Coordinates of N, CA and C in Angstrom, one line a residue:
M981 N 0.9 -1.2 -0.1 CA 0.1 -0.2 0.0 C 0.9 1.1 0.0
N982 N 0.7 2.0 -1.1 CA 1.4 3.4 -1.2 C 0.6 4.5 -0.7
R983 N 0.7 5.2 0.6 CA 0.2 6.1 0.9 C 0.6 7.4 0.4
D984 N 0.0 8.3 -0.2 CA 0.6 9.5 -1.0 C 0.0 10.8 0.0
F985 N 0.6 11.1 1.1 CA 0.0 12.2 1.8 C 0.7 13.6 1.4
A986 N -0.1 14.9 1.4 CA 0.5 16.0 1.3 C 1.7 16.3 2.2
F987 N 1.6 15.9 3.1 CA 2.7 16.3 4.2 C 3.4 15.0 4.8
G988 N 4.7 15.3 5.1 CA 5.5 14.5 5.7 C 5.4 14.2 7.1
K989 N 6.1 13.1 7.6 CA 5.8 12.9 9.3 C 6.3 14.0 10.0
K990 N 7.4 14.7 9.7 CA 7.8 16.0 10.4 C 6.7 17.0 10.4
N991 N 6.1 17.2 9.3 CA 5.1 18.5 9.1 C 4.0 18.1 10.2
F992 N 3.5 16.8 10.3 CA 2.4 16.4 11.2 C 3.0 16.5 12.6
I993 N 4.2 16.4 12.7 CA 4.6 16.7 14.1 C 4.6 18.1 14.6
W994 N 5.1 18.9 13.5 CA 5.1 20.3 13.6 C 3.6 20.8 14.0
I995 N 2.7 20.4 13.0 CA 1.3 20.8 13.1 C 0.6 20.3 14.7
G996 N 1.0 19.2 15.2 CA 0.5 18.8 16.2 C 0.9 19.5 17.4
C997 N 2.2 20.0 17.4 CA 2.8 20.6 18.4 C 2.2 22.0 18.6
A998 N 2.0 22.6 17.3 CA 1.3 23.8 16.9 C -0.1 23.9 17.6
V999 N -0.8 22.7 17.3 CA -2.2 22.7 17.8 C -2.2 22.7 19.4
I1000 N -1.3 22.1 19.8 CA -1.0 21.8 21.4 C -0.8 23.3 22.0
L1001 N 0.2 24.2 21.3 CA 0.5 25.4 21.8 C -0.7 26.3 21.7
I1002 N -1.4 26.3 20.7 CA -2.5 27.1 20.8 C -3.7 26.6 21.6
V1003 N -4.1 25.6 21.8 CA -5.0 25.1 22.9 C -4.5 25.6 24.3
V1004 N -3.1 25.3 24.6 CA -2.7 25.8 26.0 C -2.8 27.4 25.9
G1005 N -2.6 28.0 24.9 CA -2.7 29.6 24.9 C -4.0 29.9 25.1
F1006 N -5.2 29.3 24.6 CA -6.5 29.8 24.9 C -6.8 29.3 26.3
V1007 N -6.5 28.3 26.9 CA -6.6 27.9 28.2 C -5.9 29.0 29.1
L1008 N -4.7 29.2 29.0 CA -4.2 30.5 29.8 C -5.0 31.7 29.7
M1009 N -5.7 31.9 28.5 CA -6.6 33.2 28.5 C -7.8 33.0 29.2
S1010 N -8.3 32.0 29.4 CA -9.8 31.5 29.8 C -9.9 32.1 31.6
G1011 N -11.1 32.2 32.1 CA -11.0 32.2 33.5 C -11.2 34.0 33.8
G1012 N -11.0 34.2 34.9 CA -11.0 35.6 35.4 C -12.5 36.4 35.5
G1013 N -13.4 35.6 35.3 CA -14.9 36.3 35.4 C -15.1 36.5 36.8
S1014 N -16.5 37.3 36.9 CA -16.6 37.6 38.3 C -17.7 36.3 38.7
P1015 N -17.8 36.2 40.1 CA -18.4 35.1 40.7 C -19.9 35.3 40.3
D1016 N -20.3 36.5 40.5 CA -22.0 36.9 40.5 C -22.2 37.2 39.0
G1017 N -21.2 37.6 38.3 CA -21.8 38.2 36.9 C -22.0 39.8 37.1
V1018 N -21.8 40.4 38.0 CA -22.1 41.7 38.1 C -20.7 42.6 38.6
S1019 N -20.2 41.9 39.6 CA -18.9 42.7 40.3 C -17.7 42.5 39.2
F1020 N -16.8 43.5 39.6 CA -15.5 43.5 38.8 C -14.4 42.7 39.4
N1021 N -13.7 41.7 38.5 CA -12.7 41.0 39.1 C -11.5 41.4 38.1
P1022 N -10.7 42.0 39.2 CA -9.2 42.5 38.4 C -8.2 41.4 38.0
S1023 N -8.5 40.3 38.1 CA -7.5 39.1 37.7 C -7.8 38.9 36.1
I1024 N -8.7 39.7 35.4 CA -8.9 39.6 34.0 C -7.7 40.4 33.4
F1025 N -7.0 41.0 34.1 CA -5.8 41.9 33.7 C -4.5 41.5 34.2
S1026 N -4.6 40.1 34.4 CA -3.3 39.5 35.0 C -2.4 39.3 33.9
K1027 N -0.8 39.3 34.3 CA 0.2 39.1 33.4 C 0.0 37.8 32.4
Q1028 N -0.6 36.9 32.9 CA -0.8 35.6 32.3 C -1.8 35.8 30.9
R1029 N -2.8 36.5 31.4 CA -4.0 36.7 30.4 C -3.5 37.7 29.4
I1030 N -2.8 38.8 29.7 CA -2.4 40.0 28.9 C -1.4 39.7 28.2
T1031 N -0.3 39.1 28.6 CA 0.9 38.9 27.6 C 1.5 37.3 27.3
V1032 N 1.4 36.5 28.3 CA 1.8 35.2 28.4 C 0.9 34.4 27.4
A1033 N -0.2 34.4 27.5 CA -1.3 33.5 26.7 C -1.3 34.1 25.3
P1034 N -1.4 35.3 25.0 CA -1.3 35.7 23.4 C 0.0 35.5 22.9
L1035 N 1.1 35.4 23.5 CA 2.4 35.0 23.0 C 2.6 33.6 22.7
V1036 N 1.8 32.8 23.5 CA 1.9 31.4 23.4 C 1.0 30.9 22.2
T1037 N 0.0 31.7 22.2 CA -1.0 31.4 21.1 C -0.2 31.8 19.8
M1038 N 0.2 32.8 19.7 CA 1.0 33.6 18.5 C 1.9 32.6 18.1
I1039 N 2.9 32.1 19.0 CA 4.0 31.1 18.6 C 3.2 29.8 18.2
G1040 N 2.0 29.5 18.6 CA 1.5 28.1 18.1 C 0.9 28.6 16.7
F1041 N 0.2 29.7 16.3 CA 0.1 29.7 14.9 C 1.3 30.1 13.9
L1042 N 2.1 30.5 14.3 CA 3.5 30.9 13.5 C 4.0 29.3 13.3
L1043 N 4.1 28.5 14.3 CA 4.4 27.1 14.2 C 3.6 26.3 13.3
M1044 N 2.2 26.5 13.3 CA 1.3 26.0 12.4 C 1.8 26.3 10.8
V1045 N 1.9 27.7 10.6 CA 2.1 28.2 9.1 C 3.5 27.6 8.9
A1046 N 4.6 27.3 9.9 CA 5.9 26.9 9.5 C 5.6 25.2 9.1
G1047 N 4.7 24.7 9.9 CA 4.5 23.3 9.6 C 3.8 23.0 8.2
I1048 N 2.8 24.0 8.0 CA 2.3 23.7 6.6 C 3.2 23.9 5.5
L1049 N 4.0 25.1 5.5 CA 5.0 25.3 4.5 C 6.1 24.8 4.4
K1050 N 6.6 24.0 5.4 CA 7.8 23.3 5.6 C 7.7 22.1 4.4
N1051 N 8.7 21.9 3.6 CA 8.6 21.0 2.5 C 9.2 19.6 3.3
G1052 N 8.4 18.6 3.2 CA 8.8 17.2 3.8 C 9.8 16.8 3.0
K1053 N 10.7 15.9 3.8 CA 11.9 15.1 3.2 C 11.1 14.0 2.1
N1054 N 10.1 13.5 2.7 CA 9.5 12.6 1.6 C 9.1 13.0 0.3
L1055 N 8.6 14.2 0.3 CA 8.3 14.9 -1.0 C 9.5 15.1 -1.8
K1056 N 10.6 15.5 -1.2 CA 11.9 15.8 -2.2 C 12.3 14.5 -2.6
D1057 N 12.2 13.4 -1.9 CA 12.9 12.1 -2.5 C 12.0 11.7 -3.5
K1058 N 10.7 11.7 -3.4 CA 9.7 11.5 -4.4 C 10.0 12.1 -5.8
N1059 N 10.1 13.5 -5.6 CA 10.3 14.3 -6.8 C 11.6 13.8 -7.6
N1060 N 12.6 13.5 -6.7 CA 14.0 13.3 -7.5 C 13.8 11.8 -7.9
A1061 N 13.0 10.9 -7.4 CA 13.1 9.6 -8.1 C 12.0 9.6 -9.2
A1062 N 11.3 10.5 -9.2 CA 10.4 10.5 -10.5 C 10.9 11.3 -11.6
G1063 N 12.2 12.2 -11.4 CA 12.7 13.0 -12.5 C 13.9 12.4 -13.0

């Protein structure tokens, strides 16, 4: 059986790591709501939610782009063998 995927194994690893980073970033951004829905909770402006979480998420998105655009080694080998 010859499986002809668009991405190589390394691409899938990069994309998987990117998805994990994006999920972690969104989890870090969550929370900080008020307990009764009316009062103000200053924890929504914590350093974790304002700087760390968006950076982690952005790194995840950049890693996703890199994983998609990176040329897999398998594709190079197949192109050289065919030519």
